[in-house]
Coordinates of C-alpha atoms and ligand atoms in Angstrom, one line a residue:
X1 CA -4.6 -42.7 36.7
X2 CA -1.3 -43.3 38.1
X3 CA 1.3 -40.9 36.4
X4 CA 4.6 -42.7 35.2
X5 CA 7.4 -42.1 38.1
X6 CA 10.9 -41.3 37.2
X7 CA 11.5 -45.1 39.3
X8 CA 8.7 -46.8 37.1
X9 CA 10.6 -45.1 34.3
X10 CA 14.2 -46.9 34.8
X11 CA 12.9 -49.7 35.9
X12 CA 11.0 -50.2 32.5
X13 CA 14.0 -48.7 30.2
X14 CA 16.6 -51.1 32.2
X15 CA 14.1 -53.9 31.4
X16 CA 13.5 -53.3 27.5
X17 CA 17.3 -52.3 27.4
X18 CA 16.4 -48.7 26.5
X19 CA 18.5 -45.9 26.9
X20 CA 18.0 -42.1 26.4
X21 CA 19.1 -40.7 22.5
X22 CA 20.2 -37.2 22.5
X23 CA 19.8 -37.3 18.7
X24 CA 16.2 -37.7 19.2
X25 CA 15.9 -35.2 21.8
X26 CA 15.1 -37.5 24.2
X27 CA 13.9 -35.6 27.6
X28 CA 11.5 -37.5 29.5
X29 CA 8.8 -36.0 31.8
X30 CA 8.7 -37.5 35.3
X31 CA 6.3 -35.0 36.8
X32 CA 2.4 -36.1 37.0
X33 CA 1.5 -32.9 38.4
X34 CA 3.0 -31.1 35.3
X35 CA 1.5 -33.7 32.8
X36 CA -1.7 -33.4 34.5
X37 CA -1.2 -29.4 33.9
X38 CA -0.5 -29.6 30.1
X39 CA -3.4 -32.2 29.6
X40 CA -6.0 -29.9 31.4
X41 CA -4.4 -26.4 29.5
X42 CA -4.7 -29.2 26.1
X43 CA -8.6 -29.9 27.0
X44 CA -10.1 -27.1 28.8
X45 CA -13.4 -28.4 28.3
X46 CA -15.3 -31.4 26.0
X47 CA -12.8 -34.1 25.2
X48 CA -11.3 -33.4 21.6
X49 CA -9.2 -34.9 19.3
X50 CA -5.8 -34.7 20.3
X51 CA -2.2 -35.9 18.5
X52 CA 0.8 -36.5 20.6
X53 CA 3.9 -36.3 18.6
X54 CA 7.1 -38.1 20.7
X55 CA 5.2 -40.0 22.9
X56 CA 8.1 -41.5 24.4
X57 CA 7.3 -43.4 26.7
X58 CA 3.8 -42.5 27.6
X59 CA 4.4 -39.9 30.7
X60 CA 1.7 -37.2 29.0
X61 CA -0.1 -39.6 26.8
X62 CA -1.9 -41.4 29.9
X63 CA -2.5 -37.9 31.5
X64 CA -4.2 -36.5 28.2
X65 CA -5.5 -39.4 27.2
X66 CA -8.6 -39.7 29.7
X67 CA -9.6 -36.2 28.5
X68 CA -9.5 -36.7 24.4
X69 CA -11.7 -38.8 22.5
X70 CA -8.8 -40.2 21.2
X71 CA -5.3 -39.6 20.7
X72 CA -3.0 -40.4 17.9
X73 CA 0.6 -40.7 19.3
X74 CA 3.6 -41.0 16.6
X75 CA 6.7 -41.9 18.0
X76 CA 9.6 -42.6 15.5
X77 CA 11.6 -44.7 18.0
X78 CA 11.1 -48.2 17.6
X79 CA 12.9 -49.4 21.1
X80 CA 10.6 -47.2 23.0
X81 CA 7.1 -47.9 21.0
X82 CA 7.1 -51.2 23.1
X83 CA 7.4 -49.9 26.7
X84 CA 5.1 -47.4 25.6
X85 CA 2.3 -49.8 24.8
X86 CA 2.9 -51.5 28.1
X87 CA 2.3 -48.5 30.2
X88 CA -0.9 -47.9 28.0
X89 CA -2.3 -51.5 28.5
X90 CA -1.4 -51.6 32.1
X91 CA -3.2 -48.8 32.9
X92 CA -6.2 -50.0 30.3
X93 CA -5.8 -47.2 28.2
X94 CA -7.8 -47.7 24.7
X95 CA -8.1 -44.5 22.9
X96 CA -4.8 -44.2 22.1
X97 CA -3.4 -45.2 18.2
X98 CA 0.5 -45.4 18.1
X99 CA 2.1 -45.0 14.9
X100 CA 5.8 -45.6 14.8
X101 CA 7.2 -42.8 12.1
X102 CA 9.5 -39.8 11.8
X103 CA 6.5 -37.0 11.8
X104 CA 8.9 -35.1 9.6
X105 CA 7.3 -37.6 6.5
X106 CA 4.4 -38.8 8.5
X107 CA 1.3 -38.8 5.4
X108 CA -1.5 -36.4 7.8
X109 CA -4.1 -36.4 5.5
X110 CA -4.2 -40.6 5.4
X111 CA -4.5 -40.3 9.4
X112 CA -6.8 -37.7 10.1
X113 CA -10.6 -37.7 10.0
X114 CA -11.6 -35.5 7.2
X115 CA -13.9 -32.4 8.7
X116 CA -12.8 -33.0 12.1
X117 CA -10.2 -30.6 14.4
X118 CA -7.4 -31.8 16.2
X119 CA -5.2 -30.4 18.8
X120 CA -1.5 -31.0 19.0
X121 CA -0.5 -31.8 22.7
X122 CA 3.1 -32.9 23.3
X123 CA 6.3 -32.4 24.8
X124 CA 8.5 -32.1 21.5
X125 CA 11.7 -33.2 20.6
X126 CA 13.8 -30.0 21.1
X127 CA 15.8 -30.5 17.7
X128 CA 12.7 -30.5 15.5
X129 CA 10.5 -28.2 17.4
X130 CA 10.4 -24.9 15.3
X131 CA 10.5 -26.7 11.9
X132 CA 7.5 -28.5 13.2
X133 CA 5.4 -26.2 14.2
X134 CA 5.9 -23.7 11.3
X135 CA 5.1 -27.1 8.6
X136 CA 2.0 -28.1 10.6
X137 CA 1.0 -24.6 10.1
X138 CA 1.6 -24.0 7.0
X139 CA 0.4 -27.7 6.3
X140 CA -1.8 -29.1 8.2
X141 CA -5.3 -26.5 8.4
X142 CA -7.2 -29.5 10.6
X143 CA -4.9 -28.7 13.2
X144 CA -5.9 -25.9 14.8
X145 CA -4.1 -25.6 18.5
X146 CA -0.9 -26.6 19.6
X147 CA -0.3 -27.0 23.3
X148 CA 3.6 -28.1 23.7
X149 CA 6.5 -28.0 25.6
X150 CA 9.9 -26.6 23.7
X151 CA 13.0 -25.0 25.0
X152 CA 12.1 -22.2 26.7
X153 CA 14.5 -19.9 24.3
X154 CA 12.6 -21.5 21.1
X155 CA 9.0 -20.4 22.6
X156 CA 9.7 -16.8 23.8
X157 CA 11.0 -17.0 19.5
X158 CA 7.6 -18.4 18.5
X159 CA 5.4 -16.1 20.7
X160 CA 7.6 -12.6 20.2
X161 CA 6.0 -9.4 19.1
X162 CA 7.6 -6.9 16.7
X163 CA 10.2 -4.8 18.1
X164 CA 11.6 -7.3 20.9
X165 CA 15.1 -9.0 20.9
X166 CA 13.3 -13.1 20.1
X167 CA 11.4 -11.6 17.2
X168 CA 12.8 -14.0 14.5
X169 CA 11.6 -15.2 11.1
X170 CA 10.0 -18.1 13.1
X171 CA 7.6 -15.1 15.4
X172 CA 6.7 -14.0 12.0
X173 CA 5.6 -17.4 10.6
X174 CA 3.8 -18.3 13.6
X175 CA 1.9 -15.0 13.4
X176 CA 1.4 -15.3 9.9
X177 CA -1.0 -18.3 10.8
X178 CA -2.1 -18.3 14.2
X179 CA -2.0 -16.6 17.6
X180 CA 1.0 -17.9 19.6
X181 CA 1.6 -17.3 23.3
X182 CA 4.1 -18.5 26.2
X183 CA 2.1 -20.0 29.0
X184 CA 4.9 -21.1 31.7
X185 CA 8.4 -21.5 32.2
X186 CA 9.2 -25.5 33.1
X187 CA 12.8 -26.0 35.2
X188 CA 15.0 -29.1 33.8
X189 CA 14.6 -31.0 36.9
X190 CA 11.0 -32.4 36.0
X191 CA 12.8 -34.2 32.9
X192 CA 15.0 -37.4 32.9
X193 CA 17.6 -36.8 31.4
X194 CA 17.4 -33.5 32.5
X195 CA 18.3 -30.7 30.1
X196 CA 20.7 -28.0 30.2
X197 CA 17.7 -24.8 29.9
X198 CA 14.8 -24.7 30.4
X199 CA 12.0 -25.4 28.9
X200 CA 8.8 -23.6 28.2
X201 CA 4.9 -24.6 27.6
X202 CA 3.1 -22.4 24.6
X203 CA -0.1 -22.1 23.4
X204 CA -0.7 -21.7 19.9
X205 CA -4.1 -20.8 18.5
X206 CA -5.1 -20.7 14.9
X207 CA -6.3 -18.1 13.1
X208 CA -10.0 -18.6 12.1
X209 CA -10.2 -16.7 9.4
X210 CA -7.6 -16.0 6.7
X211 CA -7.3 -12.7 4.7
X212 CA -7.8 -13.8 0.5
X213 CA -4.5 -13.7 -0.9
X214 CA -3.0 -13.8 -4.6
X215 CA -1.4 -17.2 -5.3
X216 CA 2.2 -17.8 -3.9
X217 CA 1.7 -14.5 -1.7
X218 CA 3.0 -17.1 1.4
X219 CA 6.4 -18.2 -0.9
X220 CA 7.0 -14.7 -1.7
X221 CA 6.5 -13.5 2.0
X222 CA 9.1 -16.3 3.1
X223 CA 11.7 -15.3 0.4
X224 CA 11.3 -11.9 2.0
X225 CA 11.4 -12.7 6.1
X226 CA 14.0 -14.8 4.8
X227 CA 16.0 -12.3 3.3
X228 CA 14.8 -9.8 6.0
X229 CA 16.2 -11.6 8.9
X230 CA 19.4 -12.8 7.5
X231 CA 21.2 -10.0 8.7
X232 CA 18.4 -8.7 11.5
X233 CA 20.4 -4.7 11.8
X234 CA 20.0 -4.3 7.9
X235 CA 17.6 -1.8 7.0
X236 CA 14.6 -3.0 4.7
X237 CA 15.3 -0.9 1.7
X238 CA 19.0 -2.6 1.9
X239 CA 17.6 -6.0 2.8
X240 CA 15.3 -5.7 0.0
X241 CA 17.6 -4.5 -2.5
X242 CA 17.5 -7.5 -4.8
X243 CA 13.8 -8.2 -4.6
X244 CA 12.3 -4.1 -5.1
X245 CA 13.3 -1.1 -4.9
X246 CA 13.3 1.5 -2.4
X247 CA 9.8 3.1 -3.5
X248 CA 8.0 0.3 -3.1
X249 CA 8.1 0.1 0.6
X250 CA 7.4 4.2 0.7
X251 CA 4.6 3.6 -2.1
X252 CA 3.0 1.4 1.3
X253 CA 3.7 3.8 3.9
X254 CA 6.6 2.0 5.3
X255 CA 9.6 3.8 6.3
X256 CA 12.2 2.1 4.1
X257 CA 14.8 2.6 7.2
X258 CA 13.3 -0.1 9.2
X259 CA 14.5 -3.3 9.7
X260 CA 13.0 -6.5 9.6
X261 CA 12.5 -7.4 13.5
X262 CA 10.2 -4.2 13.6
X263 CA 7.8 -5.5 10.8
X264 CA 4.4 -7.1 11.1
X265 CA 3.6 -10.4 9.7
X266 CA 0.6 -7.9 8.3
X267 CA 3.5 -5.6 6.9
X268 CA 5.3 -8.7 5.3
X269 CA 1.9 -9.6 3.7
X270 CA 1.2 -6.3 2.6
X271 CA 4.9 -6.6 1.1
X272 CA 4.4 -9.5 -0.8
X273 CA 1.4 -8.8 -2.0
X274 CA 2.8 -5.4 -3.5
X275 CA 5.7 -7.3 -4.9
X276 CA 3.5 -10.0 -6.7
X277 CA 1.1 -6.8 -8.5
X278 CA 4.0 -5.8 -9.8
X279 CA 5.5 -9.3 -11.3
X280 CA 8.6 -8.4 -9.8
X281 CA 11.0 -11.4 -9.8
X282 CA 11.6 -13.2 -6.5
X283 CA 14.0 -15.6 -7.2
X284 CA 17.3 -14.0 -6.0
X285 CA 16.6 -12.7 -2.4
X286 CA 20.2 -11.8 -1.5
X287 CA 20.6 -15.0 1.3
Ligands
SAM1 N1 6.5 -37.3 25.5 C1 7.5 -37.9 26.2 C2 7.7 -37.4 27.6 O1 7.2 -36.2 27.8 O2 8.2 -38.0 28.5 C3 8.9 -37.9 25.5 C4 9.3 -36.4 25.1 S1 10.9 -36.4 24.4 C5 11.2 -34.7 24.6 C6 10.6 -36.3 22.6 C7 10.1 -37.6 22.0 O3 9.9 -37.4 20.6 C8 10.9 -38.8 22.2 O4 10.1 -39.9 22.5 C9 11.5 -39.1 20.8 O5 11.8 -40.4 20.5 C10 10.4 -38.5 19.9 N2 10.9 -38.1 18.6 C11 12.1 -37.5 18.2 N3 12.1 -37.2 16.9 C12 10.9 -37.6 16.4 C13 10.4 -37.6 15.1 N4 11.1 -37.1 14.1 N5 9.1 -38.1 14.9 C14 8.4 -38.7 15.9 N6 8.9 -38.7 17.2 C15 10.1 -38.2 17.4

């Protein structure tokens, strides 16, 4: 299928009177070798169910869509929805389901097809990118891969080990629930308009199975990243101060000197899990 030219682009935004928002983190792709790329690292294999959040004006969704059995693209921006369903019916495009909503309230479970797994392929709005990603984890079980594009800066966060300088409460999240990692590095001049870094393409692959835990383990072990990582050269047992004491980190065989950015997402768990066996309060975690 033809891929959607940076020429076809302005010609159909000078038409429909459509100009770029920066508030919606507007970056367009104009590259249908790179869309191609992301749609065959999306589907690797039998077409799946994929979503495309920020469609925009359909650069990845015609590359991805020949490859999914369908695609459900939401797109909160009403100007572009209808250049976006031009380019789809020009090219005869059928699979694809646009729903025009803010994905930050967007009702998943009325959407998706109950038992089946979908894959998240999209070039996302910079501004929301993080947040995203963490709720649809935390959220959204049916959705089991991601395959975006994000600021580069935001994906060597998501997909940082312990112990590095991007390890952030966001790497720990991420962890938490899947298996995140930083596939290539995409320059700002495949994008119109193009942005000032660059961006990055991840991978993010969720975890299959789940260890049991106690009931609000996962609120407990975001009170304490958060609290861990507000001030990231703090050492735990400081960091930690309002939620337990001292012994409790020793009590698991963690050095109570360490700081947050050198803790598992396992060490967290096993934190939180200590804390709630001890009904220690959590409500005052010192941010
Ligand atoms: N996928 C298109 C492409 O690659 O050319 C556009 C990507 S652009 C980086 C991000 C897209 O997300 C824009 O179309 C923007 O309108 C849309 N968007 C921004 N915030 C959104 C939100 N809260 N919900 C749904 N779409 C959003």
């Amino acid at each position: 299928m033809e891929g959607l030219t940076k020429t076809e682009l302005l010609k159909r935004f000078a038409a429909s009177g459509v100009s770029p928002s920066k508030a919606l983190g507007q970056s367009f792709l104009v590259d249908s070798n790179l869309a191609e790329r992301i749609a065959r690292t999306s589907v690797p294999g039998e077409p799946t169910r994929l979503i495309e959040i920020g469609p925009g004006a359909g650069a990845l969704t015609i590359a991805i869509a020949p490859k999914a059995i369908s695609v459900l693209a939401i797109e909160v921006d009403r100007y572009i929805v209808p250049v976006l369903s031009d380019v789809l019916s020009e090219r005869g495009v059928s699979n694809v389901s646009v729903l025009r909503q803010d994905v930050m309230d967007f009702k998943w479970i009325a959407e998706l097809v109950p038992g089946e797994h979908y894959t998240v392929a999209a070039n996302l709005p910079y501004n929301i990118s993080a947040t995203l990603i963490v709720r649809i984890l935390e959220e959204i079980p049916a959705i089991d891969r991601l395959v975006v594009m994000v600021q580069e800066e935001v994906g060597r966060r998501i997909a940082a080990k312990p112990g590095t300088k991007d390890y952030s409460s966001v790497s720990v999240k991420v962890s938490y629930w899947a298996e995140a990692k930083l596939l290539f590095s995409v320059a700002p001049t495949v994008f119109y308009p193009r942005p000032n870094v660059n961006s990055a393409v991840i991978e993010i692959v969720r975890r299959s199975t789940m260890p049991a835990v106690p009931d609000g383990m996962y609120d407990v072990l975001s009170a304490l990243v958060r609290s861990g990582f507000a001030s990231r050269r703090q050492m735990m047992r400081r960091s930690l101060a309002k939620l337990a004491d001292g012994n409790l980190l020793e009590s698991l065989g963690i050095d109570p000197t360490r700081r947050a950015e050198t803790l598992s997402h396992e060490d967290f768990r096993r934190i939180a899990e200590a804390i709630i066996a001890k009904d220690l309060p959590v409500t005052n975690t010192g941010d």
